[in-house]
mmCIF file of C-alpha atoms in Angstrom:
data_model
loop_
_atom_site.group_PDB
_atom_site.id
_atom_site.type_symbol
_atom_site.label_atom_id
_atom_site.label_comp_id
_atom_site.label_asym_id
_atom_site.label_seq_id
_atom_site.Cartn_x
_atom_site.Cartn_y
_atom_site.Cartn_z
ATOM 1 C CA GLY A 1 -105.397 -43.658 259.700
ATOM 2 C CA ASN A 2 -104.827 -45.333 263.032
ATOM 3 C CA SER A 3 -107.406 -47.796 264.321
ATOM 4 C CA VAL A 4 -107.877 -50.699 266.717
ATOM 5 C CA THR A 5 -110.115 -53.705 266.209
ATOM 6 C CA GLN A 6 -110.870 -56.083 269.042
ATOM 7 C CA MET A 7 -113.127 -59.076 269.282
ATOM 8 C CA GLU A 8 -116.688 -58.390 270.217
ATOM 9 C CA GLY A 9 -118.062 -59.799 273.390
ATOM 10 C CA PRO A 10 -119.402 -60.639 275.680
ATOM 11 C CA VAL A 11 -116.977 -63.376 276.575
ATOM 12 C CA THR A 12 -118.339 -65.752 279.181
ATOM 13 C CA LEU A 13 -115.984 -68.163 280.922
ATOM 14 C CA SER A 14 -115.882 -70.414 283.928
ATOM 15 C CA GLU A 15 -113.333 -69.793 286.653
ATOM 16 C CA GLU A 16 -109.858 -71.142 285.820
ATOM 17 C CA ALA A 17 -110.547 -71.184 282.073
ATOM 18 C CA PHE A 18 -108.029 -69.832 279.554
ATOM 19 C CA LEU A 19 -108.729 -66.374 278.170
ATOM 20 C CA THR A 20 -107.832 -64.834 274.830
ATOM 21 C CA ILE A 21 -109.124 -61.493 273.641
ATOM 22 C CA ASN A 22 -107.950 -60.672 270.133
ATOM 23 C CA CYS A 23 -106.758 -57.222 269.173
ATOM 24 C CA THR A 24 -105.354 -56.030 265.859
ATOM 25 C CA TYR A 25 -104.316 -52.563 264.862
ATOM 26 C CA THR A 26 -103.666 -50.336 261.907
ATOM 27 C CA ALA A 27 -101.126 -47.607 262.329
ATOM 28 C CA THR A 28 -98.535 -45.550 260.561
ATOM 29 C CA GLY A 29 -95.159 -45.733 262.214
ATOM 30 C CA TYR A 30 -94.540 -47.655 265.404
ATOM 31 C CA PRO A 31 -97.235 -47.068 267.994
ATOM 32 C CA SER A 32 -97.202 -48.130 271.611
ATOM 33 C CA LEU A 33 -99.887 -50.662 272.505
ATOM 34 C CA PHE A 34 -101.967 -50.961 275.649
ATOM 35 C CA TRP A 35 -104.633 -52.973 277.364
ATOM 36 C CA TYR A 36 -106.913 -51.095 279.747
ATOM 37 C CA VAL A 37 -109.466 -52.646 282.089
ATOM 38 C CA GLN A 38 -112.620 -51.062 283.452
ATOM 39 C CA TYR A 39 -114.202 -52.656 286.482
ATOM 40 C CA PRO A 40 -117.864 -51.893 287.194
ATOM 41 C CA GLY A 41 -118.315 -48.350 288.447
ATOM 42 C CA GLU A 42 -114.643 -47.451 288.077
ATOM 43 C CA GLY A 43 -112.458 -45.601 285.603
ATOM 44 C CA LEU A 44 -110.198 -47.260 283.060
ATOM 45 C CA GLN A 45 -106.971 -48.636 284.500
ATOM 46 C CA LEU A 46 -103.837 -49.505 282.598
ATOM 47 C CA LEU A 47 -103.433 -53.274 282.664
ATOM 48 C CA LEU A 48 -100.281 -53.648 280.584
ATOM 49 C CA LYS A 49 -98.372 -52.057 277.763
ATOM 50 C CA ALA A 50 -95.692 -52.709 275.137
ATOM 51 C CA THR A 51 -93.770 -49.987 273.397
ATOM 52 C CA LYS A 52 -91.927 -51.858 270.632
ATOM 53 C CA ALA A 53 -92.138 -54.964 268.513
ATOM 54 C CA ASP A 54 -91.726 -58.300 270.320
ATOM 55 C CA ASP A 55 -92.150 -56.671 273.726
ATOM 56 C CA LYS A 56 -94.349 -58.622 276.103
ATOM 57 C CA GLY A 57 -96.450 -56.716 278.583
ATOM 58 C CA SER A 58 -97.626 -58.551 281.673
ATOM 59 C CA ASN A 59 -99.540 -57.797 284.849
ATOM 60 C CA LYS A 60 -101.804 -59.718 287.256
ATOM 61 C CA GLY A 61 -101.377 -62.909 285.225
ATOM 62 C CA PHE A 62 -102.357 -61.224 281.969
ATOM 63 C CA GLU A 63 -99.938 -61.109 279.037
ATOM 64 C CA ALA A 64 -99.847 -59.602 275.561
ATOM 65 C CA THR A 65 -97.062 -59.599 272.974
ATOM 66 C CA TYR A 66 -96.552 -56.831 270.430
ATOM 67 C CA ARG A 67 -96.510 -58.632 267.070
ATOM 68 C CA LYS A 68 -95.539 -56.268 264.305
ATOM 69 C CA GLU A 69 -95.724 -58.886 261.563
ATOM 70 C CA THR A 70 -99.366 -59.635 262.325
ATOM 71 C CA THR A 71 -100.167 -56.155 263.748
ATOM 72 C CA SER A 72 -101.645 -57.834 266.787
ATOM 73 C CA PHE A 73 -101.614 -57.471 270.563
ATOM 74 C CA HIS A 74 -103.792 -60.303 271.864
ATOM 75 C CA LEU A 75 -104.551 -60.439 275.581
ATOM 76 C CA GLU A 76 -104.187 -63.807 277.335
ATOM 77 C CA LYS A 77 -104.550 -65.221 280.819
ATOM 78 C CA GLY A 78 -104.041 -68.826 281.731
ATOM 79 C CA SER A 79 -106.620 -69.075 284.506
ATOM 80 C CA VAL A 80 -109.278 -66.419 284.945
ATOM 81 C CA GLN A 81 -110.960 -65.555 288.221
ATOM 82 C CA VAL A 82 -114.388 -64.158 289.000
ATOM 83 C CA SER A 83 -112.672 -60.902 289.956
ATOM 84 C CA ASP A 84 -111.414 -60.528 286.364
ATOM 85 C CA SER A 85 -114.952 -59.771 285.204
ATOM 86 C CA ALA A 86 -114.698 -56.354 283.568
ATOM 87 C CA VAL A 87 -114.537 -54.578 280.227
ATOM 88 C CA TYR A 88 -111.165 -54.770 278.471
ATOM 89 C CA PHE A 89 -110.010 -52.155 275.966
ATOM 90 C CA CYS A 90 -107.130 -52.486 273.540
ATOM 91 C CA ALA A 91 -105.538 -49.191 272.589
ATOM 92 C CA LEU A 92 -102.663 -47.701 270.672
ATOM 93 C CA ARG A 93 -100.850 -44.461 271.121
ATOM 94 C CA ALA A 94 -99.347 -42.527 268.258
ATOM 95 C CA GLY A 95 -98.347 -39.102 269.458
ATOM 96 C CA THR A 96 -100.366 -37.974 272.471
ATOM 97 C CA ALA A 97 -103.734 -39.485 271.570
ATOM 98 C CA LEU A 98 -104.930 -42.881 272.681
ATOM 99 C CA ILE A 99 -107.061 -44.716 270.134
ATOM 100 C CA PHE A 100 -109.286 -47.385 271.627
ATOM 101 C CA GLY A 101 -111.021 -50.482 270.431
ATOM 102 C CA LYS A 102 -114.703 -50.910 271.255
ATOM 103 C CA GLY A 103 -114.059 -52.946 274.376
ATOM 104 C CA THR A 104 -114.762 -56.568 275.231
ATOM 105 C CA THR A 105 -116.885 -57.513 278.214
ATOM 106 C CA LEU A 106 -115.592 -60.509 280.142
ATOM 107 C CA SER A 107 -117.862 -62.346 282.546
ATOM 108 C CA VAL A 108 -116.364 -65.098 284.699
ATOM 109 C CA SER A 109 -118.592 -67.396 286.730
ATOM 110 C CA SER A 110 -117.631 -69.662 289.600
ATOM 111 C CA GLY B 1 -102.377 -42.906 294.339
ATOM 112 C CA ALA B 2 -103.026 -41.441 290.877
ATOM 113 C CA VAL B 3 -106.751 -40.907 291.308
ATOM 114 C CA VAL B 4 -108.858 -38.871 288.929
ATOM 115 C CA SER B 5 -112.344 -37.809 289.911
ATOM 116 C CA GLN B 6 -115.210 -36.488 287.840
ATOM 117 C CA HIS B 7 -118.193 -34.513 288.974
ATOM 118 C CA PRO B 8 -121.032 -35.027 288.560
ATOM 119 C CA SER B 9 -121.171 -38.756 287.907
ATOM 120 C CA TRP B 10 -124.467 -38.315 286.125
ATOM 121 C CA VAL B 11 -126.586 -35.350 285.096
ATOM 122 C CA ILE B 12 -129.897 -34.789 283.374
ATOM 123 C CA CYS B 13 -130.534 -31.443 281.752
ATOM 124 C CA LYS B 14 -133.087 -29.856 279.477
ATOM 125 C CA SER B 15 -132.412 -29.130 275.840
ATOM 126 C CA GLY B 16 -130.863 -25.690 275.360
ATOM 127 C CA THR B 17 -129.187 -25.490 278.745
ATOM 128 C CA SER B 18 -125.467 -25.773 279.498
ATOM 129 C CA VAL B 19 -123.766 -28.351 281.663
ATOM 130 C CA LYS B 20 -120.324 -28.241 283.242
ATOM 131 C CA ILE B 21 -118.342 -31.392 284.018
ATOM 132 C CA GLU B 22 -115.277 -31.249 286.261
ATOM 133 C CA CYS B 23 -112.218 -33.458 286.084
ATOM 134 C CA ARG B 24 -109.755 -33.388 288.963
ATOM 135 C CA SER B 25 -106.456 -35.100 289.572
ATOM 136 C CA LEU B 26 -106.555 -35.712 293.314
ATOM 137 C CA ASP B 27 -102.985 -36.603 294.203
ATOM 138 C CA PHE B 28 -100.850 -35.463 291.295
ATOM 139 C CA GLN B 29 -100.445 -32.531 288.973
ATOM 140 C CA ALA B 30 -101.468 -32.818 285.369
ATOM 141 C CA THR B 31 -100.340 -30.357 282.743
ATOM 142 C CA THR B 32 -102.283 -32.344 280.173
ATOM 143 C CA MET B 33 -105.776 -33.770 280.469
ATOM 144 C CA PHE B 34 -107.885 -35.467 277.852
ATOM 145 C CA TRP B 35 -111.629 -35.566 277.245
ATOM 146 C CA TYR B 36 -113.268 -38.592 275.655
ATOM 147 C CA ARG B 37 -116.782 -39.424 274.637
ATOM 148 C CA GLN B 38 -118.177 -42.939 274.646
ATOM 149 C CA PHE B 39 -121.338 -44.112 272.945
ATOM 150 C CA PRO B 40 -123.006 -47.376 273.976
ATOM 151 C CA LYS B 41 -120.977 -50.370 272.833
ATOM 152 C CA GLN B 42 -118.538 -48.044 271.097
ATOM 153 C CA SER B 43 -114.972 -47.155 271.762
ATOM 154 C CA LEU B 44 -113.810 -44.032 273.536
ATOM 155 C CA MET B 45 -113.415 -41.193 271.083
ATOM 156 C CA LEU B 46 -110.923 -38.465 271.929
ATOM 157 C CA MET B 47 -112.640 -35.083 271.832
ATOM 158 C CA ALA B 48 -109.861 -32.759 272.881
ATOM 159 C CA THR B 49 -106.568 -32.380 274.647
ATOM 160 C CA SER B 50 -106.551 -29.863 277.446
ATOM 161 C CA ASN B 51 -103.331 -28.097 278.409
ATOM 162 C CA GLU B 52 -102.995 -26.050 281.575
ATOM 163 C CA GLY B 53 -102.800 -22.367 280.825
ATOM 164 C CA SER B 54 -103.411 -22.642 277.102
ATOM 165 C CA LYS B 55 -106.169 -23.365 274.650
ATOM 166 C CA ALA B 56 -107.403 -26.887 274.204
ATOM 167 C CA THR B 57 -106.655 -28.818 271.038
ATOM 168 C CA TYR B 58 -109.808 -30.259 269.530
ATOM 169 C CA GLU B 59 -110.049 -33.336 267.361
ATOM 170 C CA GLN B 60 -111.451 -33.048 263.880
ATOM 171 C CA GLY B 61 -115.216 -32.853 263.870
ATOM 172 C CA VAL B 62 -115.557 -31.666 267.480
ATOM 173 C CA GLU B 63 -117.221 -28.261 267.778
ATOM 174 C CA LYS B 64 -115.016 -26.120 269.995
ATOM 175 C CA ASP B 65 -117.765 -23.563 270.552
ATOM 176 C CA LYS B 66 -120.105 -26.250 271.784
ATOM 177 C CA PHE B 67 -117.678 -28.161 273.983
ATOM 178 C CA LEU B 68 -115.804 -25.533 275.958
ATOM 179 C CA ILE B 69 -112.735 -26.741 277.803
ATOM 180 C CA ASN B 70 -110.941 -24.835 280.518
ATOM 181 C CA HIS B 71 -107.796 -26.113 282.211
ATOM 182 C CA ALA B 72 -107.271 -23.401 284.782
ATOM 183 C CA SER B 73 -105.003 -25.246 287.179
ATOM 184 C CA LEU B 74 -102.703 -28.253 287.277
ATOM 185 C CA THR B 75 -105.408 -30.330 288.944
ATOM 186 C CA LEU B 76 -108.630 -29.236 287.291
ATOM 187 C CA SER B 77 -110.072 -29.285 283.804
ATOM 188 C CA THR B 78 -113.689 -28.550 282.984
ATOM 189 C CA LEU B 79 -115.829 -29.445 280.006
ATOM 190 C CA THR B 80 -118.914 -27.336 279.406
ATOM 191 C CA VAL B 81 -121.494 -28.593 276.971
ATOM 192 C CA THR B 82 -123.256 -25.459 275.774
ATOM 193 C CA SER B 83 -126.815 -25.367 274.474
ATOM 194 C CA ALA B 84 -127.106 -29.080 274.949
ATOM 195 C CA HIS B 85 -129.297 -31.171 272.664
ATOM 196 C CA PRO B 86 -130.430 -34.781 272.941
ATOM 197 C CA GLU B 87 -127.705 -35.899 270.526
ATOM 198 C CA ASP B 88 -125.141 -34.711 273.082
ATOM 199 C CA SER B 89 -126.342 -37.374 275.488
ATOM 200 C CA SER B 90 -123.378 -39.618 276.098
ATOM 201 C CA PHE B 91 -120.784 -40.847 278.555
ATOM 202 C CA TYR B 92 -117.945 -38.358 278.970
ATOM 203 C CA ILE B 93 -114.631 -39.552 280.369
ATOM 204 C CA CYS B 94 -111.554 -37.573 281.251
ATOM 205 C CA SER B 95 -107.989 -38.685 281.785
ATOM 206 C CA ALA B 96 -104.931 -36.963 283.165
ATOM 207 C CA GLU B 97 -101.265 -37.366 282.399
ATOM 208 C CA PRO B 98 -98.920 -36.672 285.327
ATOM 209 C CA THR B 99 -96.724 -33.677 284.713
ATOM 210 C CA GLY B 100 -93.284 -34.674 283.498
ATOM 211 C CA GLN B 101 -94.260 -38.263 282.727
ATOM 212 C CA ALA B 102 -95.333 -37.989 279.096
ATOM 213 C CA LEU B 103 -92.784 -40.581 278.063
ATOM 214 C CA SER B 104 -94.289 -43.143 280.422
ATOM 215 C CA TYR B 105 -97.482 -43.037 278.352
ATOM 216 C CA GLU B 106 -99.508 -43.295 281.540
ATOM 217 C CA GLN B 107 -102.908 -41.696 281.614
ATOM 218 C CA TYR B 108 -105.185 -42.003 284.614
ATOM 219 C CA PHE B 109 -108.880 -42.094 283.897
ATOM 220 C CA GLY B 110 -111.843 -40.689 285.745
ATOM 221 C CA PRO B 111 -114.957 -42.822 286.293
ATOM 222 C CA GLY B 112 -116.955 -40.908 283.698
ATOM 223 C CA THR B 113 -120.036 -38.674 283.633
ATOM 224 C CA ARG B 114 -123.331 -39.806 282.146
ATOM 225 C CA LEU B 115 -125.098 -36.863 280.460
ATOM 226 C CA THR B 116 -128.729 -37.172 279.441
ATOM 227 C CA VAL B 117 -130.346 -34.288 277.607
ATOM 228 C CA THR B 118 -134.132 -34.299 277.516
#
């Protein structure tokens, strides 16, 4: 079956530090891959996506590359800000359903 | 734009009673809406896919008679938890897919509803 595994948090960083949140997936076929972010008190928002192998999704300084050979979609940002503190969810879509990882809480301090 | 609201944001009910949760797309039409359930420190689990004007499609293991879904208009889907029990306590989240944009894979999420059954 389809599944998503992402690193457990919480991840605590200082402002301007480099961020990596690992995400690997198991899927039949060729799913689309997503990162969603949930800020405190708000709904999930699409951060970035990639729909085929070697695609790189990017938004707000965040990047993730769809690696079919390693079935991975790791989220990276070169310099985090306090405002990036949130819960990050990796997800895949096969058909209409989104399948989520458990979420990783990121806390950035100044 | 693309805002989804949920009401109520939290609710406490007694065991055996029913609770209705509303999901509204405020500035777009959504033929398809989705209902998720999230346990603490767990991922979102898809419960059902709600299609305007037709019956919802439930995921395996989800009791359709317990979790009643009605998608009566292009902007509103409701989830009714019938005869609620403490094990139904959870965080329920809906999302909506703008009509005609299925290929964009974009779903807009509501802020969630915290249900506590005592």
